[in-house]
mmCIF file of C-alpha atoms in Angstrom:
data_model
loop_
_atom_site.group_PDB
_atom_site.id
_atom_site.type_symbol
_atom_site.label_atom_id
_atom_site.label_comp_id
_atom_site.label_asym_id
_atom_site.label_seq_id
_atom_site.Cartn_x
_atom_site.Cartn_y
_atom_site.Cartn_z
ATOM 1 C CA UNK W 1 21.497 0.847 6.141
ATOM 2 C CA UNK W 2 18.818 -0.268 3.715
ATOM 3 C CA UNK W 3 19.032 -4.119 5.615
ATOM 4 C CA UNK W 4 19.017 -2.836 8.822
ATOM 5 C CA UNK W 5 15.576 -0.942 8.048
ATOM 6 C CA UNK W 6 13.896 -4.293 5.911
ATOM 7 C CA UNK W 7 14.884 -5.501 9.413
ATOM 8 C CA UNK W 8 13.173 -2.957 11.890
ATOM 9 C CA UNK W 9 10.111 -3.282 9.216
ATOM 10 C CA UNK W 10 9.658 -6.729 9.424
ATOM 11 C CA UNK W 11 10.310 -6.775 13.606
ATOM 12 C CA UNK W 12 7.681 -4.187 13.758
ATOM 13 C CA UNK W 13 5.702 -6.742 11.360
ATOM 14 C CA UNK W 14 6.171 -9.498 13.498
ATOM 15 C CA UNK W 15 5.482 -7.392 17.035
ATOM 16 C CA UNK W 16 2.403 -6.688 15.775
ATOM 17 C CA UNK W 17 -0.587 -8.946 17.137
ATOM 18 C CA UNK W 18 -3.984 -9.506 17.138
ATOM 19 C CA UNK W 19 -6.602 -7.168 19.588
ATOM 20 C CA UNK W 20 -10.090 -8.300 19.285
ATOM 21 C CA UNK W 21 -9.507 -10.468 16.470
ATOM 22 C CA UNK W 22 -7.784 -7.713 13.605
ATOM 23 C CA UNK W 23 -4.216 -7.931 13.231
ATOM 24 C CA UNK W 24 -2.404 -4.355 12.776
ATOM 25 C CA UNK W 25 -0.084 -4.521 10.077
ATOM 26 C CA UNK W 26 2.279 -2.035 8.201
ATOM 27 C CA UNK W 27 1.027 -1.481 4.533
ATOM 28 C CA UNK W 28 2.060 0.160 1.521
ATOM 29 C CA UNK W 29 5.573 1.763 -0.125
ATOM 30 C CA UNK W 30 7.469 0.788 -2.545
ATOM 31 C CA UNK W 31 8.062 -2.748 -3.902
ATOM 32 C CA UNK W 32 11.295 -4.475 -2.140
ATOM 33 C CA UNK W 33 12.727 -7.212 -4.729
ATOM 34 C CA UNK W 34 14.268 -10.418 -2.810
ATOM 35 C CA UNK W 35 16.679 -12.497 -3.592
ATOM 36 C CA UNK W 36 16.197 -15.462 -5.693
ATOM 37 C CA UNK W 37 17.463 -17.679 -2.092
ATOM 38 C CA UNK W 38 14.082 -17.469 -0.438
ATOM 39 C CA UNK W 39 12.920 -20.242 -2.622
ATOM 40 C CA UNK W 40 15.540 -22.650 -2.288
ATOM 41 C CA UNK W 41 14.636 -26.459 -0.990
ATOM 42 C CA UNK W 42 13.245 -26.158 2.378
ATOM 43 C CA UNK W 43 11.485 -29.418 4.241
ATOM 44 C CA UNK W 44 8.474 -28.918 2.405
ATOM 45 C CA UNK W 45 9.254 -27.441 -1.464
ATOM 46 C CA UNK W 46 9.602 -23.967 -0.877
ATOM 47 C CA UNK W 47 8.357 -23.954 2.419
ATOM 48 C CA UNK W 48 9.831 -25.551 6.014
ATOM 49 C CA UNK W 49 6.297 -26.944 6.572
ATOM 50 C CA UNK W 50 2.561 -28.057 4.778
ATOM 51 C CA UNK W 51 0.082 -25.420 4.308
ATOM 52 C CA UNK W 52 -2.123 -24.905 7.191
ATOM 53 C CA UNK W 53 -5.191 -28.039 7.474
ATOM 54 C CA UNK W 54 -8.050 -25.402 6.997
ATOM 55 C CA UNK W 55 -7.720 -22.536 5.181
ATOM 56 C CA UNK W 56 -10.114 -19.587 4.691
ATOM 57 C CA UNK W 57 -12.604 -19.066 2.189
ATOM 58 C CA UNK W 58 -13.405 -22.631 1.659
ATOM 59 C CA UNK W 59 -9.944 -22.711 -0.147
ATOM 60 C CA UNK W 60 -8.750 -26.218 -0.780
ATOM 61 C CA UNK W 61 -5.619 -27.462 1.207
ATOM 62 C CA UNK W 62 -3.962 -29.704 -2.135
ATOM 63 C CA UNK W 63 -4.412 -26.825 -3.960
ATOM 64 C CA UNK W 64 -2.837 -25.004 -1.916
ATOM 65 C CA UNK W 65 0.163 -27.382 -1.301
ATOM 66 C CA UNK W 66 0.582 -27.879 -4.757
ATOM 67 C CA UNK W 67 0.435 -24.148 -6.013
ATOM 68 C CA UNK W 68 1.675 -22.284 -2.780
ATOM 69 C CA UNK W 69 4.762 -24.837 -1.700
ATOM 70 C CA UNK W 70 5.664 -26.890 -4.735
ATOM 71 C CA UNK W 71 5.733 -24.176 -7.691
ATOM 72 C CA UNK W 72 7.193 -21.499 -8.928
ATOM 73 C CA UNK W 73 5.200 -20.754 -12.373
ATOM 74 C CA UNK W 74 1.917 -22.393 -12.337
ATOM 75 C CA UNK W 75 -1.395 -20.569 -10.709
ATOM 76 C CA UNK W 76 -4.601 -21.494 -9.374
ATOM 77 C CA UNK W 77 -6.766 -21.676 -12.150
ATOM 78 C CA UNK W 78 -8.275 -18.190 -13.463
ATOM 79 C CA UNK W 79 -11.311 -17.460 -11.500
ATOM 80 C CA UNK W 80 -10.838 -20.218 -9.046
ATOM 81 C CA UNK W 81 -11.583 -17.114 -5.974
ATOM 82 C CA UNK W 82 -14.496 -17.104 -7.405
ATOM 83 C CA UNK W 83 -16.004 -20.952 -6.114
ATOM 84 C CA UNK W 84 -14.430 -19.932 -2.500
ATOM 85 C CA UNK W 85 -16.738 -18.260 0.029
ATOM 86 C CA UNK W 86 -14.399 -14.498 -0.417
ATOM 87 C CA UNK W 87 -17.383 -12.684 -2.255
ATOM 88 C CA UNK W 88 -19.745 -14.146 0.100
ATOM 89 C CA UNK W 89 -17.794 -13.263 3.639
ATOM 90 C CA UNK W 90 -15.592 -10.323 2.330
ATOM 91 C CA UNK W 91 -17.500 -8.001 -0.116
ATOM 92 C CA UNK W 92 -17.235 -4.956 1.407
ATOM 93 C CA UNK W 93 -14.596 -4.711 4.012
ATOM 94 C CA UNK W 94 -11.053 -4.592 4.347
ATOM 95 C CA UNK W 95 -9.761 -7.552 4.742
ATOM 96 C CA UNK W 96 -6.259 -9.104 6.183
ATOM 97 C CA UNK W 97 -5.200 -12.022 3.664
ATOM 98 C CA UNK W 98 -2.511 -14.153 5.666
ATOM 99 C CA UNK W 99 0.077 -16.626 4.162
ATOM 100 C CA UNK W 100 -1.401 -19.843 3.313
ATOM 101 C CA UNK W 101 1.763 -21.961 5.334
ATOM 102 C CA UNK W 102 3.002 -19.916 8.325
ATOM 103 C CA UNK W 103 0.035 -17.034 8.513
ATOM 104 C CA UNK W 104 1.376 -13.962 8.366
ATOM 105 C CA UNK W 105 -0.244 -10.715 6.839
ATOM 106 C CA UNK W 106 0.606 -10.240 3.529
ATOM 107 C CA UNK W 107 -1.853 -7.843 1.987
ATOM 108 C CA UNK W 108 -4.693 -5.910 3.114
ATOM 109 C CA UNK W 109 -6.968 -4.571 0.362
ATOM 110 C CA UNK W 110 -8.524 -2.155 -0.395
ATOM 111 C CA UNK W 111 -6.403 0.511 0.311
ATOM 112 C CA UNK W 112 -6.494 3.327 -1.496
ATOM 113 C CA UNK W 113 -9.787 2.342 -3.734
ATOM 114 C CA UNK W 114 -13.432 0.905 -2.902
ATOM 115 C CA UNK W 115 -13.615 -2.574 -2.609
ATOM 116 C CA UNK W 116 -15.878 -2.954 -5.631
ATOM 117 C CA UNK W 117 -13.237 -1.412 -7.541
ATOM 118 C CA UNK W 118 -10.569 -3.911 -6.241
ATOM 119 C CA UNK W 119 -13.361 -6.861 -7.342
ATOM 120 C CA UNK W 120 -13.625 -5.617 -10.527
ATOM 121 C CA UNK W 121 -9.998 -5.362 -11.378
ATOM 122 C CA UNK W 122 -9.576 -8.990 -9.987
ATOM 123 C CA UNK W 123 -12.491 -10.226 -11.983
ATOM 124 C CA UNK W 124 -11.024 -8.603 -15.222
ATOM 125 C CA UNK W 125 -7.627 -10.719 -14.712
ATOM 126 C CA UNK W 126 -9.088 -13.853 -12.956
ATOM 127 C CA UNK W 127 -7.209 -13.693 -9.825
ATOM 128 C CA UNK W 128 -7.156 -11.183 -6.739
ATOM 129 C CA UNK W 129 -4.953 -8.217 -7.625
ATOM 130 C CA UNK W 130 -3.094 -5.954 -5.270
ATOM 131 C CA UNK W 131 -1.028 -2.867 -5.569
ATOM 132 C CA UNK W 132 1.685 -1.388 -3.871
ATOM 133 C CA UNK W 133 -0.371 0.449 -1.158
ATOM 134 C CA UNK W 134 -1.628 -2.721 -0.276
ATOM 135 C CA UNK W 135 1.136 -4.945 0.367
ATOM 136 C CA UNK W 136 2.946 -5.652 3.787
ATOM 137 C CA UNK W 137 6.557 -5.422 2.339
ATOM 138 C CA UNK W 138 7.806 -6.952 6.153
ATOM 139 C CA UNK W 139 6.266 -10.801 4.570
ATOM 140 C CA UNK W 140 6.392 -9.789 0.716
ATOM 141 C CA UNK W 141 9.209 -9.907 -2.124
ATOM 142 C CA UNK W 142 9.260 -9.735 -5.414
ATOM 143 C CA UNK W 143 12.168 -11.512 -7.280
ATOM 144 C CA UNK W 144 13.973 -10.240 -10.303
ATOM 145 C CA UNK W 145 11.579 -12.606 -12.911
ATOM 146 C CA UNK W 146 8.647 -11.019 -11.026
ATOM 147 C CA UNK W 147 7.914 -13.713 -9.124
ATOM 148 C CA UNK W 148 5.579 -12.627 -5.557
ATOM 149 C CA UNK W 149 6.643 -14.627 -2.579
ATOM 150 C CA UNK W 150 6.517 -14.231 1.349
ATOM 151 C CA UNK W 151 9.445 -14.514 2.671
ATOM 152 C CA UNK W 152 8.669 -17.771 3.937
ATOM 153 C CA UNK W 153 9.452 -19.012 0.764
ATOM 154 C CA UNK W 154 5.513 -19.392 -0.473
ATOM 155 C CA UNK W 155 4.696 -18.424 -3.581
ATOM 156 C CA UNK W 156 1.825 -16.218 -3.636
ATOM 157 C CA UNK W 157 1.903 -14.757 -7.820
ATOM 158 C CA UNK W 158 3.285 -12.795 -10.001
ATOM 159 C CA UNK W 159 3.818 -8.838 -10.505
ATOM 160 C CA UNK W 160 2.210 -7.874 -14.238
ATOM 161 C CA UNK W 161 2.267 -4.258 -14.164
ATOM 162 C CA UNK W 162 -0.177 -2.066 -16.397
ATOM 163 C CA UNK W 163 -0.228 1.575 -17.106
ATOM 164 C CA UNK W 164 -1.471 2.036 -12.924
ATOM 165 C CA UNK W 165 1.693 0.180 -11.676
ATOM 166 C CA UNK W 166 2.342 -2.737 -10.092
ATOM 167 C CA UNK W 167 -0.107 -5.047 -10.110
ATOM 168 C CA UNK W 168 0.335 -8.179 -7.868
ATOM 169 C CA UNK W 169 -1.905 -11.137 -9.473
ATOM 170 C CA UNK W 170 -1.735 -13.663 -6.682
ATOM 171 C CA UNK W 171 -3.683 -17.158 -6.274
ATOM 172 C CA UNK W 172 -6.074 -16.502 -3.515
ATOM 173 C CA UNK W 173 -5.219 -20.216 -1.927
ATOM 174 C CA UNK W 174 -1.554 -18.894 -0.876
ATOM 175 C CA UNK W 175 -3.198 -15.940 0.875
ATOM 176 C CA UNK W 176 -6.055 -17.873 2.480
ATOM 177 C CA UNK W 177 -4.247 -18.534 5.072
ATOM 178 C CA UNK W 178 -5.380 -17.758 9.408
ATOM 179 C CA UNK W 179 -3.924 -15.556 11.969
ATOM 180 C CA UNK W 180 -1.329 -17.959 13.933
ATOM 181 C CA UNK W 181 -0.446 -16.567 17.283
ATOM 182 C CA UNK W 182 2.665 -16.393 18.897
ATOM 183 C CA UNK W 183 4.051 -19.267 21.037
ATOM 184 C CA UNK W 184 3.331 -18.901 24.472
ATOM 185 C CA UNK W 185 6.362 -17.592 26.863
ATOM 186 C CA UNK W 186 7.242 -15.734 23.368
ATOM 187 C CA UNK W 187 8.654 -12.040 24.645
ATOM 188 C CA UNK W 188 6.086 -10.676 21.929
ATOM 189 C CA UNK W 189 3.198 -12.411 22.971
ATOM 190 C CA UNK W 190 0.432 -10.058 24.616
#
């Protein structure tokens, strides 16, 4: 029973699309681990294709490939959100962060907290930091050594929980990622 319902959650994931530019997502619950699998040798590292050309944020595209697709350990140097554009286009509002390869939601933050509170927590640790509430568990895992992947097979962080929880620190170049849409003909293309 438990597969069958990862399943409906990540159909209902995938069903949902973009109206008038913001993607509807399902967010929050509780962490789901993944298997160790999703990060086996695809045709590009991790990943069955590059990172997309131009990513948000003014993130850079080799960083991306080389953190996002050919890693499992390594991050984005602390504080490297702060040179992208984030602060500068995001401060303020909820925002959508998509995969950096295939561009699915994977977190929408804040949830749950202001967003200067979610700046200041990233700021403290030197990379964007998510909790549970803010997660879209349909494109997320976490694997036993607390890796955080999608389940494309990009790696996104790591989970380092603190006295609050979880706490996802991710490199914002794997989540920099833009809204693809669906192929046209596609029966869940609106």
């Amino acid at each position: 029973l438990p597969s069958i319902l990862l399943v409906a959650v990540a159909a209902a994931c995938a069903q949902s699309q973009q109206q008038g530019g913001a993607a509807e997502v399902i967010v929050g619950g509780a962490l789901v681990a993944g298997d160790g699998s999703l990060m086996s040798k695809k045709s590009h590292g991790s990943t069955e294709q590059a990172p997309q050309s131009h990513l948000r944020w003014g993130a850079k595209w080799r960083t991306a490939d080389t953190i996002c697709t050919h890693n499992r350990h390594y991050a984005e140097s602390s504080g490297y959100w702060l040179s992208t554009n984030f602060l500068q286009e995001q401060s303020g509002r909820e925002t959508v962060f998509h995969d950096a390869v295939t561009g699915l939601a994977l977190f929408v933050a804040p949830k749950g907290r202001t967003f200067e509170e979610f700046e200041k927590e990233s700021r403290r640790h030197g990379w964007p930091s998510f909790r549970d509430e803010e997660v879209v568990w349909g494109n997320v895992r976490v694997l036993r050594d607390g890796e955080v992947v999608s389940t494309a097979g990009t790696h996104l962080g790591h989970n380092l929980a603190d006295g609050r929880g979880n706490r996802y620190c991710i490199n914002l170049v794997c989540v920099a990622g833009n809204t693809l849409p669906l192929p046209a003909g596609s029966d869940q293309a609106q």
